[in-house]
Short mmCIF file of C-alpha atoms in Angstrom, two decimals:
data_model
loop_
_atom_site.label_atom_id
_atom_site.label_comp_id
_atom_site.label_asym_id
_atom_site.label_seq_id
_atom_site.Cartn_x
_atom_site.Cartn_y
_atom_site.Cartn_z
CA UNK A 1 65.24 369.05 -102.96
CA UNK A 2 64.67 368.15 -100.03
CA UNK A 3 62.20 368.45 -98.16
CA UNK A 4 62.05 370.29 -95.05
CA UNK A 5 59.12 370.27 -91.94
CA UNK A 6 58.80 372.95 -89.25
CA UNK A 7 56.81 372.58 -86.73
CA UNK A 8 55.48 375.38 -83.88
CA UNK A 9 53.35 375.07 -80.71
CA UNK A 10 50.25 376.10 -82.47
CA UNK A 11 50.48 374.63 -85.59
CA UNK A 12 53.14 372.91 -88.43
CA UNK A 13 53.35 373.13 -92.29
CA UNK A 14 55.93 372.46 -94.44
CA UNK A 15 58.17 373.51 -97.23
CA UNK A 16 60.31 372.81 -99.96
CA UNK A 17 64.47 373.26 -99.04
CA UNK A 18 67.72 373.96 -101.95
CA UNK A 19 70.10 371.65 -101.07
CA UNK A 20 72.71 371.95 -103.07
CA UNK A 21 75.37 369.38 -102.12
CA UNK A 22 78.99 370.05 -103.70
CA UNK A 23 82.83 368.46 -102.87
CA UNK A 24 85.53 371.20 -101.45
CA UNK A 25 89.24 370.67 -101.29
CA UNK A 26 91.09 371.52 -98.39
CA UNK A 27 94.89 370.35 -98.06
CA UNK A 28 94.67 367.66 -100.13
CA UNK A 29 91.38 366.41 -99.02
CA UNK A 30 87.67 365.88 -99.72
CA UNK A 31 84.75 367.45 -98.42
CA UNK A 32 81.69 367.36 -98.74
CA UNK A 33 79.20 370.31 -98.49
CA UNK A 34 75.46 371.72 -98.02
CA UNK A 35 73.80 374.92 -99.23
CA UNK A 36 70.50 375.14 -98.04
CA UNK A 37 68.36 378.16 -98.30
CA UNK A 38 63.94 378.79 -98.05
CA UNK A 39 62.76 379.97 -101.18
CA UNK A 40 60.28 381.50 -98.62
CA UNK A 41 61.48 382.38 -96.55
CA UNK A 42 58.23 384.01 -94.62
CA UNK A 43 56.83 380.47 -93.92
CA UNK A 44 59.71 380.22 -91.36
CA UNK A 45 58.92 382.88 -89.56
CA UNK A 46 60.99 386.25 -89.03
CA UNK A 47 63.39 385.67 -86.89
CA UNK A 48 64.93 382.18 -88.09
CA UNK A 49 67.63 381.90 -89.19
CA UNK A 50 66.82 380.77 -92.35
CA UNK A 51 65.92 384.30 -93.81
CA UNK A 52 69.03 385.90 -94.47
CA UNK A 53 71.51 384.95 -97.21
CA UNK A 54 72.33 381.76 -97.42
CA UNK A 55 74.26 379.37 -95.56
CA UNK A 56 77.43 376.79 -96.44
CA UNK A 57 77.79 374.10 -93.86
CA UNK A 58 80.96 371.99 -94.47
CA UNK A 59 81.46 368.38 -93.63
CA UNK A 60 84.38 366.53 -93.02
CA UNK A 61 82.68 363.09 -94.98
CA UNK A 62 80.44 362.85 -98.29
CA UNK A 63 76.82 363.36 -97.20
CA UNK A 64 74.21 360.89 -97.86
CA UNK A 65 71.17 361.55 -99.56
CA UNK A 66 68.82 362.07 -96.23
CA UNK A 67 65.59 364.03 -94.79
CA UNK A 68 66.72 367.61 -93.60
CA UNK A 69 63.62 368.30 -91.02
CA UNK A 70 63.95 371.78 -89.02
CA UNK A 71 62.29 372.34 -85.41
CA UNK A 72 61.35 375.99 -84.00
CA UNK A 73 62.50 376.56 -80.37
CA UNK A 74 60.29 378.24 -78.65
CA UNK A 75 63.83 379.61 -76.24
CA UNK A 76 65.99 381.61 -78.32
CA UNK A 77 63.46 382.03 -81.47
CA UNK A 78 66.05 379.33 -83.23
CA UNK A 79 65.10 376.15 -85.04
CA UNK A 80 67.16 373.03 -84.63
CA UNK A 81 67.97 371.23 -87.65
CA UNK A 82 67.94 367.00 -87.73
CA UNK A 83 68.50 363.75 -90.55
CA UNK A 84 67.35 360.93 -90.24
CA UNK A 85 68.50 358.48 -93.34
CA UNK A 86 66.29 357.38 -96.24
CA UNK A 87 68.25 354.20 -96.50
CA UNK A 88 65.94 351.81 -96.06
CA UNK A 89 65.56 348.78 -93.14
CA UNK A 90 65.20 345.34 -93.98
CA UNK A 91 65.11 344.15 -90.98
CA UNK A 92 62.74 346.06 -89.41
CA UNK A 93 63.46 346.98 -86.39
CA UNK A 94 65.24 350.90 -84.66
CA UNK A 95 68.35 351.62 -85.95
CA UNK A 96 71.06 349.43 -83.44
CA UNK A 97 68.39 346.61 -82.31
CA UNK A 98 68.17 343.14 -83.53
CA UNK A 99 65.34 341.98 -84.82
CA UNK A 100 62.91 339.59 -83.07
CA UNK A 101 62.11 335.94 -83.38
CA UNK A 102 59.40 336.06 -86.30
CA UNK A 103 59.34 339.73 -87.44
CA UNK A 104 59.86 339.08 -90.46
CA UNK A 105 57.22 336.02 -90.58
CA UNK A 106 53.63 336.85 -91.88
CA UNK A 107 51.00 333.52 -91.54
CA UNK A 108 49.38 332.49 -94.70
CA UNK A 109 46.62 333.41 -96.26
CA UNK A 110 44.81 330.24 -95.79
CA UNK A 111 45.25 330.79 -92.51
CA UNK A 112 44.12 334.23 -91.72
CA UNK A 113 42.04 333.51 -94.30
CA UNK A 114 40.54 330.89 -91.62
CA UNK A 115 40.63 332.95 -88.73
CA UNK A 116 37.94 335.72 -90.10
CA UNK A 117 35.44 332.75 -90.59
CA UNK A 118 35.74 331.54 -86.41
CA UNK A 119 35.68 336.13 -85.85
CA UNK A 120 32.84 336.94 -88.02
CA UNK A 121 30.60 333.95 -86.88
CA UNK A 122 31.17 334.69 -83.16
CA UNK A 123 30.32 338.92 -84.48
CA UNK A 124 27.84 337.82 -86.34
CA UNK A 125 25.89 335.89 -83.36
CA UNK A 126 27.29 338.34 -81.17
CA UNK A 127 24.80 341.13 -83.16
CA UNK A 128 22.00 338.86 -83.82
CA UNK A 129 21.66 338.58 -79.98
CA UNK A 130 22.43 342.01 -79.33
CA UNK A 131 19.42 342.78 -81.64
CA UNK A 132 21.17 344.58 -84.44
CA UNK A 133 20.24 343.42 -87.18
CA UNK A 134 19.22 345.63 -90.54
CA UNK A 135 15.51 344.40 -90.72
CA UNK A 136 15.23 345.81 -94.76
CA UNK A 137 18.33 344.44 -95.82
CA UNK A 138 17.39 341.15 -93.65
CA UNK A 139 13.94 341.00 -96.47
CA UNK A 140 16.09 342.05 -99.49
CA UNK A 141 18.12 339.04 -98.15
CA UNK A 142 15.82 336.39 -97.59
CA UNK A 143 13.86 336.95 -101.02
CA UNK A 144 17.24 337.04 -103.22
CA UNK A 145 17.84 333.70 -101.59
CA UNK A 146 14.23 332.53 -101.09
CA UNK A 147 11.58 333.21 -103.75
CA UNK A 148 14.44 334.21 -106.29
CA UNK A 149 17.10 330.16 -105.48
CA UNK A 150 12.87 328.54 -105.53
CA UNK A 151 13.05 327.53 -109.89
CA UNK A 152 16.90 326.13 -110.10
CA UNK A 153 16.23 324.29 -106.58
CA UNK A 154 12.99 322.43 -107.58
CA UNK A 155 14.59 321.73 -111.12
CA UNK A 156 17.77 319.95 -109.31
CA UNK A 157 15.38 317.94 -107.27
CA UNK A 158 13.02 316.52 -109.48
CA UNK A 159 16.00 314.97 -111.75
CA UNK A 160 18.02 313.81 -108.97
CA UNK A 161 15.16 311.84 -107.22
CA UNK A 162 13.54 311.14 -111.25
CA UNK A 163 18.14 309.49 -111.44
CA UNK A 164 17.40 307.99 -107.74
CA UNK A 165 14.14 305.68 -108.40
CA UNK A 166 15.63 304.25 -111.51
CA UNK A 167 18.66 302.70 -110.10
CA UNK A 168 15.96 301.02 -106.94
CA UNK A 169 12.38 300.86 -108.56
CA UNK A 170 14.80 298.51 -110.59
CA UNK A 171 16.58 295.78 -107.60
CA UNK A 172 13.95 296.41 -105.23
CA UNK A 173 11.05 295.03 -108.66
CA UNK A 174 13.64 292.03 -109.30
CA UNK A 175 14.16 291.01 -105.64
CA UNK A 176 10.14 291.44 -105.17
CA UNK A 177 10.61 293.91 -102.35
CA UNK A 178 7.83 297.07 -104.73
CA UNK A 179 6.75 297.90 -101.49
CA UNK A 180 9.77 298.88 -99.36
CA UNK A 181 10.58 301.84 -102.71
CA UNK A 182 8.57 304.82 -101.13
CA UNK A 183 9.83 303.93 -97.90
CA UNK A 184 13.54 303.93 -99.04
CA UNK A 185 13.22 307.07 -100.84
CA UNK A 186 11.26 308.66 -98.35
CA UNK A 187 14.94 308.31 -95.90
CA UNK A 188 17.05 308.92 -99.18
CA UNK A 189 15.66 312.28 -99.65
CA UNK A 190 14.47 313.52 -96.21
CA UNK A 191 18.06 312.06 -95.14
CA UNK A 192 20.36 313.35 -97.07
CA UNK A 193 19.64 314.28 -101.08
CA UNK A 194 17.34 316.83 -100.47
CA UNK A 195 19.14 319.16 -97.96
CA UNK A 196 22.39 318.25 -99.48
CA UNK A 197 21.89 318.87 -103.19
CA UNK A 198 19.36 321.88 -101.49
CA UNK A 199 22.96 323.28 -99.82
CA UNK A 200 24.72 322.83 -103.03
CA UNK A 201 22.74 325.04 -105.50
CA UNK A 202 22.83 327.30 -102.75
CA UNK A 203 25.85 327.29 -102.77
CA UNK A 204 27.08 327.81 -106.51
CA UNK A 205 24.22 330.12 -106.84
CA UNK A 206 24.43 332.57 -103.54
CA UNK A 207 27.36 331.89 -101.84
CA UNK A 208 29.27 333.12 -105.45
CA UNK A 209 27.68 335.90 -105.48
CA UNK A 210 28.03 336.27 -101.66
CA UNK A 211 31.52 336.87 -102.60
CA UNK A 212 31.68 338.79 -105.30
CA UNK A 213 29.53 341.70 -104.32
CA UNK A 214 31.79 341.86 -100.67
CA UNK A 215 35.14 341.19 -102.81
CA UNK A 216 34.23 344.31 -105.42
CA UNK A 217 33.10 346.44 -102.25
CA UNK A 218 36.35 346.13 -100.69
CA UNK A 219 38.79 346.47 -102.95
CA UNK A 220 36.95 349.03 -104.46
CA UNK A 221 37.13 350.32 -100.88
CA UNK A 222 33.49 351.08 -100.00
CA UNK A 223 33.68 349.90 -97.46
CA UNK A 224 35.90 351.53 -95.18
CA UNK A 225 33.51 354.37 -96.93
CA UNK A 226 30.68 353.02 -94.45
CA UNK A 227 32.68 353.05 -91.41
CA UNK A 228 33.38 355.75 -92.13
CA UNK A 229 29.55 357.00 -92.59
CA UNK A 230 29.84 355.36 -88.96
CA UNK A 231 28.02 352.06 -89.87
CA UNK A 232 29.59 348.31 -89.07
CA UNK A 233 30.31 346.53 -92.21
CA UNK A 234 28.99 343.37 -89.94
CA UNK A 235 25.47 344.55 -88.77
CA UNK A 236 24.85 346.01 -92.46
CA UNK A 237 25.88 343.62 -94.25
CA UNK A 238 26.85 340.26 -93.04
CA UNK A 239 24.74 339.88 -90.58
CA UNK A 240 21.98 339.94 -92.57
CA UNK A 241 23.24 337.27 -95.89
CA UNK A 242 23.97 335.12 -92.82
CA UNK A 243 19.82 335.63 -91.20
CA UNK A 244 18.14 335.30 -94.97
CA UNK A 245 20.26 331.87 -96.10
CA UNK A 246 19.54 330.52 -92.22
CA UNK A 247 15.69 330.79 -93.06
CA UNK A 248 15.75 329.72 -96.45
CA UNK A 249 16.85 327.01 -97.04
CA UNK A 250 15.08 324.61 -94.68
CA UNK A 251 11.82 325.83 -96.61
CA UNK A 252 14.28 325.45 -99.53
CA UNK A 253 15.26 321.78 -99.10
CA UNK A 254 11.66 321.24 -97.27
CA UNK A 255 10.31 322.24 -100.99
CA UNK A 256 12.68 320.57 -103.05
CA UNK A 257 12.05 317.21 -100.38
CA UNK A 258 8.22 317.26 -101.94
CA UNK A 259 8.77 317.71 -105.85
CA UNK A 260 11.38 314.89 -105.51
CA UNK A 261 9.13 312.46 -103.61
CA UNK A 262 6.54 313.85 -106.73
CA UNK A 263 8.66 313.37 -109.64
CA UNK A 264 9.72 309.93 -108.22
CA UNK A 265 6.16 307.87 -107.63
CA UNK A 266 4.85 310.13 -111.72
CA UNK A 267 8.37 308.55 -113.52
CA UNK A 268 7.49 305.25 -110.50
CA UNK A 269 4.30 305.06 -112.32
CA UNK A 270 4.51 306.26 -115.14
CA UNK A 271 7.32 303.44 -116.76
CA UNK A 272 7.80 300.85 -113.79
CA UNK A 273 3.63 300.93 -113.03
CA UNK A 274 4.66 300.66 -109.46
CA UNK A 275 1.47 302.20 -107.88
CA UNK A 276 1.71 306.05 -106.80
CA UNK A 277 -0.57 305.20 -102.93
CA UNK A 278 1.74 302.03 -102.97
CA UNK A 279 5.01 304.56 -102.73
CA UNK A 280 3.00 307.09 -101.08
CA UNK A 281 1.49 305.15 -98.25
CA UNK A 282 5.24 302.75 -97.85
CA UNK A 283 6.84 306.90 -97.58
CA UNK A 284 4.13 307.15 -95.04
CA UNK A 285 5.18 303.83 -93.10
CA UNK A 286 8.96 304.64 -93.13
CA UNK A 287 9.12 308.52 -92.18
CA UNK A 288 9.19 309.59 -88.80
CA UNK A 289 9.30 312.98 -88.13
CA UNK A 290 12.56 313.20 -86.67
CA UNK A 291 13.80 312.48 -90.21
CA UNK A 292 12.25 315.30 -91.57
CA UNK A 293 13.44 317.43 -88.00
CA UNK A 294 17.32 316.18 -88.38
CA UNK A 295 16.57 318.03 -91.83
CA UNK A 296 16.03 321.29 -91.13
CA UNK A 297 18.69 320.80 -88.70
CA UNK A 298 20.96 319.91 -91.36
CA UNK A 299 20.01 323.38 -94.19
CA UNK A 300 20.33 326.31 -91.14
CA UNK A 301 24.71 323.91 -90.74
CA UNK A 302 24.73 324.01 -94.48
CA UNK A 303 23.14 327.51 -94.67
CA UNK A 304 26.46 328.73 -92.05
CA UNK A 305 29.05 328.11 -93.50
CA UNK A 306 28.06 329.02 -97.37
CA UNK A 307 27.30 332.53 -95.74
CA UNK A 308 29.75 333.25 -93.25
CA UNK A 309 32.41 331.57 -95.75
CA UNK A 310 31.49 333.82 -98.84
CA UNK A 311 31.21 336.32 -96.69
CA UNK A 312 34.41 336.59 -95.02
CA UNK A 313 36.05 335.16 -98.00
CA UNK A 314 34.74 338.33 -99.61
CA UNK A 315 35.95 341.28 -96.71
CA UNK A 316 39.42 339.78 -96.34
CA UNK A 317 40.03 339.92 -100.37
CA UNK A 318 42.80 341.44 -102.12
CA UNK A 319 44.60 342.26 -105.46
CA UNK A 320 41.55 343.74 -107.62
CA UNK A 321 39.32 342.05 -110.13
CA UNK A 322 41.71 339.55 -109.83
CA UNK A 323 41.09 338.91 -105.73
CA UNK A 324 37.59 339.05 -106.34
CA UNK A 325 37.35 336.47 -108.53
CA UNK A 326 39.73 333.91 -107.22
CA UNK A 327 38.00 335.50 -103.77
CA UNK A 328 34.32 334.11 -105.09
CA UNK A 329 35.69 330.73 -106.69
CA UNK A 330 37.80 329.50 -103.32
CA UNK A 331 34.38 330.36 -101.36
CA UNK A 332 32.36 328.23 -103.39
CA UNK A 333 35.28 325.32 -103.06
CA UNK A 334 35.96 325.80 -99.43
CA UNK A 335 31.54 326.10 -98.80
CA UNK A 336 31.36 322.71 -100.58
CA UNK A 337 33.77 321.34 -98.57
CA UNK A 338 32.72 322.63 -95.57
CA UNK A 339 28.91 321.08 -96.77
CA UNK A 340 30.12 317.52 -97.24
CA UNK A 341 32.54 317.58 -93.53
CA UNK A 342 29.17 318.55 -91.70
CA UNK A 343 27.27 316.13 -93.10
CA UNK A 344 29.05 313.29 -92.45
CA UNK A 345 29.38 315.12 -88.50
CA UNK A 346 25.22 315.95 -88.30
CA UNK A 347 24.73 311.73 -89.88
CA UNK A 348 27.02 309.94 -87.29
CA UNK A 349 25.13 312.39 -83.88
CA UNK A 350 21.73 311.12 -85.43
CA UNK A 351 21.38 308.02 -86.74
CA UNK A 352 23.45 306.08 -85.06
CA UNK A 353 22.60 302.02 -84.05
CA UNK A 354 20.82 300.02 -86.18
CA UNK A 355 17.24 301.39 -87.38
CA UNK A 356 14.55 299.14 -88.32
CA UNK A 357 12.13 301.86 -89.22
CA UNK A 358 11.80 299.95 -93.20
CA UNK A 359 10.28 297.04 -91.10
CA UNK A 360 6.58 298.96 -91.00
CA UNK A 361 6.92 299.52 -94.91
CA UNK A 362 8.62 295.05 -96.20
#
């Protein structure tokens, strides 16, 4: 049973044509034959040759399985038939043409995923500059990244600050540099610890959620549904998440810096007998406005890396539930690597030369 396609100038339909293949012996030679007729003759028109009795066409060689196409001839109202071989073309090139260079090559997955990050980042920038922002989704994502992530960020920052204080207070007290403890803690928290720790927590909590959500939507074809409905997935899904992360992360960093310094001062006063006033006065003398500004800039860059990488890995997910899990894990890992690389680059740009800020608190 093969499929016969019939085309008309105004409409097109297809029907199944019954094919019967057999061998006919003529003078000791074997020939192939094809007998075909339309089970529903009315579908082919009244004047087509298929409406009469079944016809037998004999070929001098055995016939390969192929696909038969019948086209209506408007000149004499008789159909013309031609067949196409069903065998696969392994060279991915038309018959009679040699495969071109790199015709069978496909880029590695990490390569086109990396390119998708750059393309997605450019689209987000263009959409933001044009004002194509879905504000309702942006506010929802902002609430999710900001207030709902405050607890875990503050808890992590408090314990990191206390652990850091234990190491500094013990050594500085033996050297008689009690008045320098607050300044060292303030510089360490503002320049490195608070932005990096906050970004790591957000990457684990929010970045993984972004990748899992968009990956699930991609494998279940929900993003294609948005396109059918006339909505751009970048406007509706990606841009709100990127903006929300870039806005919320600097605020979270500022809160983590405040709580980290407070927990460090309380631990130094309660365990090592170092007055809170001494620590706060030392921190105030050592800190400058650029230290806080650099922390905010770092946080915004980290937020952009987390959100864009997670969204790009989500929208390029393949392979069902297993692909969603792999994309989520990979998105978090790549985000963390990007955070550390960006931290080194920004620190090298922001803080060059010999520093003299601790001279004020010695």
